[in-house]
PDB file of C-alpha atoms in Angstrom:
ATOM      1  CA  GLN A 706       0.000   0.000   0.000  1.00 92.00           C
ATOM      2  CA  PRO A 707       1.151   3.546  -0.597  1.00 97.00           C
ATOM      3  CA  VAL A 708       2.402   5.659   2.293  1.00 98.00           C
ATOM      4  CA  LEU A 709       1.914   9.419   2.382  1.00 98.00           C
ATOM      5  CA  THR A 710       4.427  11.601   4.223  1.00 98.00           C
ATOM      6  CA  GLN A 711       3.615  15.127   5.371  1.00 98.00           C
ATOM      7  CA  SER A 712       5.542  17.628   7.473  1.00 96.00           C
ATOM      8  CA  SER A 713       3.955  18.030  10.888  1.00 96.00           C
ATOM      9  CA  SER A 714       3.711  21.796  10.806  1.00 97.00           C
ATOM     10  CA  ALA A 715       4.083  24.926   8.717  1.00 97.00           C
ATOM     11  CA  SER A 716       3.611  28.598   9.379  1.00 96.00           C
ATOM     12  CA  ALA A 717       3.387  31.785   7.376  1.00 96.00           C
ATOM     13  CA  SER A 718       2.284  35.364   7.832  1.00 97.00           C
ATOM     14  CA  LEU A 719      -1.186  36.695   7.127  1.00 97.00           C
ATOM     15  CA  GLY A 720      -1.436  37.611   3.435  1.00 97.00           C
ATOM     16  CA  SER A 721       1.589  35.558   2.401  1.00 97.00           C
ATOM     17  CA  SER A 722       1.744  32.106   0.797  1.00 97.00           C
ATOM     18  CA  VAL A 723       2.485  28.666   2.157  1.00 98.00           C
ATOM     19  CA  LYS A 724       3.248  25.483   0.207  1.00 98.00           C
ATOM     20  CA  LEU A 725       2.497  22.124   1.802  1.00 98.00           C
ATOM     21  CA  THR A 726       4.060  18.882   0.616  1.00 98.00           C
ATOM     22  CA  CYS A 727       2.686  15.355   0.523  1.00 98.00           C
ATOM     23  CA  THR A 728       5.187  12.720  -0.623  1.00 98.00           C
ATOM     24  CA  LEU A 729       4.138   9.383  -2.044  1.00 98.00           C
ATOM     25  CA  SER A 730       6.177   6.311  -1.199  1.00 97.00           C
ATOM     26  CA  SER A 731       8.429   4.562  -3.692  1.00 96.00           C
ATOM     27  CA  GLY A 732       6.560   2.891  -6.521  1.00 95.00           C
ATOM     28  CA  HIS A 733       3.517   5.101  -6.133  1.00 97.00           C
ATOM     29  CA  SER A 734       4.726   8.339  -7.685  1.00 96.00           C
ATOM     30  CA  THR A 735       1.955   8.444 -10.310  1.00 96.00           C
ATOM     31  CA  TYR A 736      -0.916   8.203  -7.848  1.00 97.00           C
ATOM     32  CA  ILE A 737      -3.716  10.719  -7.657  1.00 97.00           C
ATOM     33  CA  ILE A 738      -4.285  12.283  -4.256  1.00 97.00           C
ATOM     34  CA  ALA A 739      -6.929  14.384  -2.554  1.00 97.00           C
ATOM     35  CA  TRP A 740      -6.331  17.281  -0.167  1.00 98.00           C
ATOM     36  CA  HIS A 741      -8.633  17.897   2.805  1.00 98.00           C
ATOM     37  CA  GLN A 742      -8.751  20.756   5.282  1.00 98.00           C
ATOM     38  CA  GLN A 743      -9.825  20.425   8.906  1.00 98.00           C
ATOM     39  CA  GLN A 744     -10.344  23.637  10.835  1.00 98.00           C
ATOM     40  CA  PRO A 745     -10.160  23.412  14.645  1.00 97.00           C
ATOM     41  CA  GLY A 746     -13.153  21.595  16.115  1.00 96.00           C
ATOM     42  CA  LYS A 747     -14.741  20.978  12.720  1.00 98.00           C
ATOM     43  CA  ALA A 748     -15.210  18.091  10.333  1.00 98.00           C
ATOM     44  CA  PRO A 749     -12.814  17.718   7.415  1.00 98.00           C
ATOM     45  CA  ARG A 750     -13.586  19.501   4.163  1.00 97.00           C
ATOM     46  CA  TYR A 751     -12.558  18.344   0.722  1.00 97.00           C
ATOM     47  CA  LEU A 752     -10.327  20.783  -1.145  1.00 97.00           C
ATOM     48  CA  MET A 753      -9.208  19.155  -4.357  1.00 97.00           C
ATOM     49  CA  ARG A 754      -8.149  16.165  -6.377  1.00 97.00           C
ATOM     50  CA  LEU A 755      -4.565  16.404  -7.663  1.00 97.00           C
ATOM     51  CA  GLU A 756      -3.002  14.309 -10.413  1.00 97.00           C
ATOM     52  CA  SER A 757       0.634  13.469 -11.082  1.00 97.00           C
ATOM     53  CA  SER A 758       0.554  15.836 -14.067  1.00 96.00           C
ATOM     54  CA  GLY A 759      -0.192  18.708 -11.704  1.00 96.00           C
ATOM     55  CA  GLY A 760      -3.736  19.047 -12.940  1.00 97.00           C
ATOM     56  CA  TYR A 761      -6.253  19.537 -10.197  1.00 96.00           C
ATOM     57  CA  LYS A 762      -9.983  19.911  -9.696  1.00 96.00           C
ATOM     58  CA  LYS A 763     -11.254  21.772  -6.672  1.00 96.00           C
ATOM     59  CA  GLY A 764     -14.353  21.026  -4.696  1.00 94.00           C
ATOM     60  CA  SER A 765     -17.372  23.247  -4.694  1.00 92.00           C
ATOM     61  CA  GLY A 766     -16.816  26.578  -2.979  1.00 93.00           C
ATOM     62  CA  VAL A 767     -13.077  26.175  -2.443  1.00 96.00           C
ATOM     63  CA  PRO A 768     -11.500  29.635  -2.636  1.00 97.00           C
ATOM     64  CA  TYR A 769      -9.339  30.646  -5.579  1.00 97.00           C
ATOM     65  CA  ARG A 770      -6.274  31.052  -3.326  1.00 97.00           C
ATOM     66  CA  PHE A 771      -5.997  27.250  -2.967  1.00 98.00           C
ATOM     67  CA  SER A 772      -4.064  25.538  -5.760  1.00 98.00           C
ATOM     68  CA  GLY A 773      -2.266  22.288  -6.400  1.00 98.00           C
ATOM     69  CA  SER A 774       0.854  21.153  -8.249  1.00 98.00           C
ATOM     70  CA  SER A 775       3.024  18.049  -8.567  1.00 98.00           C
ATOM     71  CA  SER A 776       6.661  17.095  -9.101  1.00 97.00           C
ATOM     72  CA  GLY A 777       7.613  13.435  -9.211  1.00 96.00           C
ATOM     73  CA  ALA A 778       6.331  11.787  -6.045  1.00 97.00           C
ATOM     74  CA  ASP A 779       5.560  15.113  -4.399  1.00 98.00           C
ATOM     75  CA  ARG A 780       2.114  16.648  -4.344  1.00 98.00           C
ATOM     76  CA  TYR A 781       1.743  20.241  -3.252  1.00 98.00           C
ATOM     77  CA  LEU A 782      -0.997  22.398  -1.847  1.00 98.00           C
ATOM     78  CA  THR A 783      -0.327  26.119  -2.080  1.00 98.00           C
ATOM     79  CA  ILE A 784      -2.397  28.617  -0.147  1.00 98.00           C
ATOM     80  CA  SER A 785      -1.924  32.164  -1.410  1.00 98.00           C
ATOM     81  CA  ASN A 786      -2.962  35.351   0.367  1.00 97.00           C
ATOM     82  CA  LEU A 787      -3.160  33.420   3.628  1.00 97.00           C
ATOM     83  CA  GLN A 788      -6.195  34.227   5.773  1.00 97.00           C
ATOM     84  CA  SER A 789      -6.821  33.593   9.452  1.00 97.00           C
ATOM     85  CA  GLU A 790      -9.444  30.982   8.621  1.00 97.00           C
ATOM     86  CA  ASP A 791      -6.790  28.973   6.764  1.00 98.00           C
ATOM     87  CA  GLU A 792      -5.264  28.032  10.111  1.00 98.00           C
ATOM     88  CA  ALA A 793      -6.100  24.340  10.108  1.00 98.00           C
ATOM     89  CA  ASP A 794      -4.826  20.816   9.662  1.00 98.00           C
ATOM     90  CA  TYR A 795      -4.339  19.673   6.081  1.00 98.00           C
ATOM     91  CA  TYR A 796      -4.427  16.016   5.106  1.00 98.00           C
ATOM     92  CA  CYS A 797      -3.569  14.293   1.871  1.00 98.00           C
ATOM     93  CA  GLU A 798      -5.232  11.033   0.904  1.00 97.00           C
ATOM     94  CA  THR A 799      -4.703   8.416  -1.737  1.00 97.00           C
ATOM     95  CA  TRP A 800      -6.042   4.971  -2.599  1.00 96.00           C
ATOM     96  CA  ASP A 801      -4.908   1.693  -4.084  1.00 96.00           C
ATOM     97  CA  ASN A 802      -7.231  -1.178  -5.032  1.00 95.00           C
ATOM     98  CA  ASN A 803      -9.990   0.638  -3.128  1.00 95.00           C
ATOM     99  CA  ILE A 804      -7.942   0.807   0.077  1.00 96.00           C
ATOM    100  CA  GLN A 805      -7.704   4.387   1.306  1.00 97.00           C
ATOM    101  CA  VAL A 806      -4.678   5.936   3.024  1.00 97.00           C
ATOM    102  CA  PHE A 807      -4.252   9.291   4.750  1.00 98.00           C
ATOM    103  CA  GLY A 808      -1.082  11.201   5.432  1.00 98.00           C
ATOM    104  CA  GLY A 809      -0.319  12.263   8.990  1.00 98.00           C
ATOM    105  CA  GLY A 810      -1.437  15.830   8.382  1.00 98.00           C
ATOM    106  CA  THR A 811       0.231  19.244   8.454  1.00 98.00           C
ATOM    107  CA  LYS A 812      -0.803  21.875  10.964  1.00 98.00           C
ATOM    108  CA  VAL A 813      -0.738  25.337   9.413  1.00 98.00           C
ATOM    109  CA  THR A 814      -0.327  28.337  11.698  1.00 97.00           C
ATOM    110  CA  VAL A 815      -1.074  31.838  10.457  1.00 97.00           C
ATOM    111  CA  LEU A 816       1.287  34.315  12.070  1.00 94.00           C
TER     112      LEU A 816
ATOM    113  CA  GLU B 117     -27.143  20.836  -0.574  1.00 94.00           C
ATOM    114  CA  VAL B 118     -25.426  17.564   0.252  1.00 95.00           C
ATOM    115  CA  GLN B 119     -25.770  16.403   3.837  1.00 98.00           C
ATOM    116  CA  LEU B 120     -24.292  13.385   5.564  1.00 98.00           C
ATOM    117  CA  VAL B 121     -25.553  13.057   9.120  1.00 98.00           C
ATOM    118  CA  GLU B 122     -24.011  10.487  11.430  1.00 98.00           C
ATOM    119  CA  SER B 123     -25.662   9.148  14.566  1.00 98.00           C
ATOM    120  CA  GLY B 124     -25.266   6.387  17.106  1.00 98.00           C
ATOM    121  CA  GLY B 125     -22.077   7.421  18.850  1.00 97.00           C
ATOM    122  CA  THR B 126     -22.038   7.037  22.628  1.00 97.00           C
ATOM    123  CA  LEU B 127     -20.093   5.696  25.603  1.00 98.00           C
ATOM    124  CA  VAL B 128     -19.704   1.916  25.492  1.00 98.00           C
ATOM    125  CA  GLN B 129     -17.778  -0.549  27.615  1.00 98.00           C
ATOM    126  CA  PRO B 130     -14.800  -2.496  26.270  1.00 98.00           C
ATOM    127  CA  GLY B 131     -16.022  -5.610  24.505  1.00 98.00           C
ATOM    128  CA  GLY B 132     -19.346  -4.001  23.721  1.00 98.00           C
ATOM    129  CA  SER B 133     -21.097  -3.333  20.425  1.00 98.00           C
ATOM    130  CA  LEU B 134     -22.417  -0.269  18.682  1.00 98.00           C
ATOM    131  CA  ARG B 135     -24.062   0.535  15.364  1.00 98.00           C
ATOM    132  CA  LEU B 136     -23.390   3.838  13.667  1.00 98.00           C
ATOM    133  CA  SER B 137     -25.684   5.249  11.005  1.00 98.00           C
ATOM    134  CA  CYS B 138     -25.193   7.885   8.330  1.00 98.00           C
ATOM    135  CA  ALA B 139     -28.200   9.450   6.612  1.00 98.00           C
ATOM    136  CA  ALA B 140     -27.457  10.961   3.201  1.00 98.00           C
ATOM    137  CA  SER B 141     -29.402  13.602   1.318  1.00 98.00           C
ATOM    138  CA  GLY B 142     -28.810  15.918  -1.618  1.00 96.00           C
ATOM    139  CA  LEU B 143     -26.803  13.383  -3.626  1.00 95.00           C
ATOM    140  CA  THR B 144     -27.570  10.253  -5.647  1.00 95.00           C
ATOM    141  CA  PHE B 145     -26.460   7.999  -2.836  1.00 97.00           C
ATOM    142  CA  ARG B 146     -26.640   4.756  -4.800  1.00 97.00           C
ATOM    143  CA  THR B 147     -23.939   5.986  -7.208  1.00 95.00           C
ATOM    144  CA  TYR B 148     -21.283   6.684  -4.555  1.00 96.00           C
ATOM    145  CA  TRP B 149     -18.751   4.440  -2.890  1.00 97.00           C
ATOM    146  CA  MET B 150     -19.021   5.325   0.799  1.00 98.00           C
ATOM    147  CA  SER B 151     -16.433   5.320   3.585  1.00 98.00           C
ATOM    148  CA  TRP B 152     -16.071   5.532   7.323  1.00 98.00           C
ATOM    149  CA  VAL B 153     -13.079   7.531   8.566  1.00 98.00           C
ATOM    150  CA  ARG B 154     -12.182   8.000  12.229  1.00 98.00           C
ATOM    151  CA  GLN B 155     -10.107  10.410  14.269  1.00 98.00           C
ATOM    152  CA  ALA B 156      -8.847   9.525  17.728  1.00 98.00           C
ATOM    153  CA  PRO B 157      -8.556  12.424  20.183  1.00 97.00           C
ATOM    154  CA  GLY B 158      -5.686  14.687  19.152  1.00 96.00           C
ATOM    155  CA  LYS B 159      -4.710  12.413  16.258  1.00 98.00           C
ATOM    156  CA  GLY B 160      -4.983  12.405  12.483  1.00 98.00           C
ATOM    157  CA  LEU B 161      -7.519  10.887  10.130  1.00 98.00           C
ATOM    158  CA  GLU B 162      -7.648   7.115   9.750  1.00 98.00           C
ATOM    159  CA  TRP B 163      -9.640   5.325   7.060  1.00 98.00           C
ATOM    160  CA  VAL B 164     -11.744   2.522   8.587  1.00 98.00           C
ATOM    161  CA  ALA B 165     -13.851   0.917   5.847  1.00 98.00           C
ATOM    162  CA  ASN B 166     -15.540   1.497   2.519  1.00 98.00           C
ATOM    163  CA  ILE B 167     -18.306  -0.089   0.494  1.00 98.00           C
ATOM    164  CA  LYS B 168     -19.080  -0.259  -3.208  1.00 97.00           C
ATOM    165  CA  VAL B 169     -22.174   1.376  -4.688  1.00 97.00           C
ATOM    166  CA  ASP B 170     -24.197  -1.854  -4.586  1.00 96.00           C
ATOM    167  CA  GLY B 171     -22.627  -3.306  -1.440  1.00 97.00           C
ATOM    168  CA  SER B 172     -20.882  -6.072  -3.359  1.00 97.00           C
ATOM    169  CA  GLU B 173     -17.392  -5.077  -2.202  1.00 98.00           C
ATOM    170  CA  LYS B 174     -16.301  -4.060   1.280  1.00 98.00           C
ATOM    171  CA  ASN B 175     -12.817  -3.138   2.464  1.00 98.00           C
ATOM    172  CA  TYR B 176     -11.448  -2.644   5.980  1.00 98.00           C
ATOM    173  CA  VAL B 177      -8.320  -1.398   7.707  1.00 98.00           C
ATOM    174  CA  ASP B 178      -6.515  -4.347   9.302  1.00 97.00           C
ATOM    175  CA  SER B 179      -7.171  -3.189  12.883  1.00 98.00           C
ATOM    176  CA  VAL B 180     -10.954  -3.604  12.530  1.00 98.00           C
ATOM    177  CA  LYS B 181     -11.178  -6.680  10.310  1.00 98.00           C
ATOM    178  CA  GLY B 182     -13.407  -9.303  11.870  1.00 98.00           C
ATOM    179  CA  ARG B 183     -14.871  -6.816  14.354  1.00 98.00           C
ATOM    180  CA  PHE B 184     -16.494  -4.099  12.219  1.00 98.00           C
ATOM    181  CA  THR B 185     -18.985  -4.523   9.375  1.00 98.00           C
ATOM    182  CA  ILE B 186     -19.913  -1.814   6.896  1.00 98.00           C
ATOM    183  CA  SER B 187     -23.257  -1.959   5.120  1.00 98.00           C
ATOM    184  CA  ARG B 188     -25.647   0.267   3.216  1.00 98.00           C
ATOM    185  CA  ASP B 189     -29.312   0.537   2.309  1.00 98.00           C
ATOM    186  CA  ASN B 190     -29.676   2.451  -0.942  1.00 98.00           C
ATOM    187  CA  ALA B 191     -33.462   2.534  -0.615  1.00 98.00           C
ATOM    188  CA  LYS B 192     -33.043   4.468   2.625  1.00 98.00           C
ATOM    189  CA  ASN B 193     -29.986   6.495   1.512  1.00 98.00           C
ATOM    190  CA  SER B 194     -28.172   5.202   4.560  1.00 98.00           C
ATOM    191  CA  LEU B 195     -24.761   3.873   5.503  1.00 98.00           C
ATOM    192  CA  TYR B 196     -24.011   1.809   8.598  1.00 98.00           C
ATOM    193  CA  LEU B 197     -21.062   0.608  10.654  1.00 98.00           C
ATOM    194  CA  GLN B 198     -21.620  -2.299  13.040  1.00 98.00           C
ATOM    195  CA  MET B 199     -18.840  -2.309  15.605  1.00 98.00           C
ATOM    196  CA  ASN B 200     -18.316  -5.354  17.816  1.00 98.00           C
ATOM    197  CA  SER B 201     -15.667  -6.296  20.385  1.00 98.00           C
ATOM    198  CA  LEU B 202     -14.887  -2.644  20.909  1.00 98.00           C
ATOM    199  CA  ARG B 203     -11.541  -1.652  22.392  1.00 98.00           C
ATOM    200  CA  ALA B 204     -10.262   1.499  24.053  1.00 98.00           C
ATOM    201  CA  GLU B 205      -8.250   2.262  20.922  1.00 98.00           C
ATOM    202  CA  ASP B 206     -11.485   2.476  18.906  1.00 98.00           C
ATOM    203  CA  THR B 207     -12.337   5.673  20.788  1.00 98.00           C
ATOM    204  CA  ALA B 208     -12.668   8.345  18.113  1.00 98.00           C
ATOM    205  CA  VAL B 209     -14.935  10.629  16.165  1.00 98.00           C
ATOM    206  CA  TYR B 210     -16.319   8.581  13.283  1.00 98.00           C
ATOM    207  CA  TYR B 211     -17.010  10.379  10.016  1.00 98.00           C
ATOM    208  CA  CYS B 212     -19.120   9.220   7.119  1.00 98.00           C
ATOM    209  CA  ALA B 213     -17.793  10.370   3.739  1.00 98.00           C
ATOM    210  CA  THR B 214     -17.967   9.624   0.067  1.00 97.00           C
ATOM    211  CA  ALA B 215     -14.852   7.711  -0.984  1.00 92.00           C
ATOM    212  CA  GLY B 216     -11.757   9.751  -1.736  1.00 84.00           C
ATOM    213  CA  TRP B 217     -11.651   8.966  -5.447  1.00 87.00           C
ATOM    214  CA  THR B 218     -15.129  10.312  -6.155  1.00 84.00           C
ATOM    215  CA  LEU B 219     -15.112  13.557  -8.092  1.00 79.00           C
ATOM    216  CA  ASP B 220     -16.953  15.328  -5.295  1.00 84.00           C
ATOM    217  CA  VAL B 221     -16.007  14.252  -1.783  1.00 95.00           C
ATOM    218  CA  TYR B 222     -18.454  14.994   0.988  1.00 97.00           C
ATOM    219  CA  TRP B 223     -17.956  14.636   4.745  1.00 98.00           C
ATOM    220  CA  GLY B 224     -20.426  14.339   7.599  1.00 98.00           C
ATOM    221  CA  GLN B 225     -20.046  16.209  10.876  1.00 98.00           C
ATOM    222  CA  GLY B 226     -19.000  13.107  12.814  1.00 98.00           C
ATOM    223  CA  THR B 227     -20.218  11.122  15.812  1.00 98.00           C
ATOM    224  CA  LEU B 228     -18.156  10.408  18.926  1.00 98.00           C
ATOM    225  CA  VAL B 229     -17.590   6.864  20.111  1.00 98.00           C
ATOM    226  CA  THR B 230     -15.999   6.459  23.530  1.00 98.00           C
ATOM    227  CA  VAL B 231     -14.925   3.012  24.685  1.00 98.00           C
ATOM    228  CA  SER B 232     -14.320   3.016  28.412  1.00 97.00           C
ATOM    229  CA  SER B 233     -15.324   1.220  31.568  1.00 96.00           C
TER     230      SER B 233
END
């Protein structure tokens, strides 16, 4: 099964940008992933589906400042013009033969 | 508007059983693979189980195999998770969600299961 590796934390100033990384394990570099956001005390929210080509499709209502990109086994989530409500945990997810896997999550702090 | 509403979470003793339900509305439920995902206190998300659109395929994380059973009733737009032989480590908020590979992923608000004596 694939393994997803995420940094435990990231921080950036209000109005700046932050780029989060999700790394797929060896042999799984072409896998599609999904990004989810979980604000404090709330349920997760789907952000986007991201392909190995870097193409992505966002969920309904996801702000323009969220974008995705890819390089090799790395999948990125970039948040531009960081807002206070973007302070949250961000999880990547993938799947293989209908078995789902989540990364450990990255906690984003807005300074 | 899509809504997934979980229910059934409560305090249960170790070794006990519990059935969670998820009522879906605003989507064509019978066309979606459905999942249960849990989150232990202060921890990350963990996939638990999923089920194919017609119930013909079910998958589980190793830690719940043989103890948990996922099922669905498309006529009632409902998803279920029967949990038996519960352990302290099953304590978590359980979320109902459409499977990650669906083009639109929806999450419920979660229901808390506490396993403690």
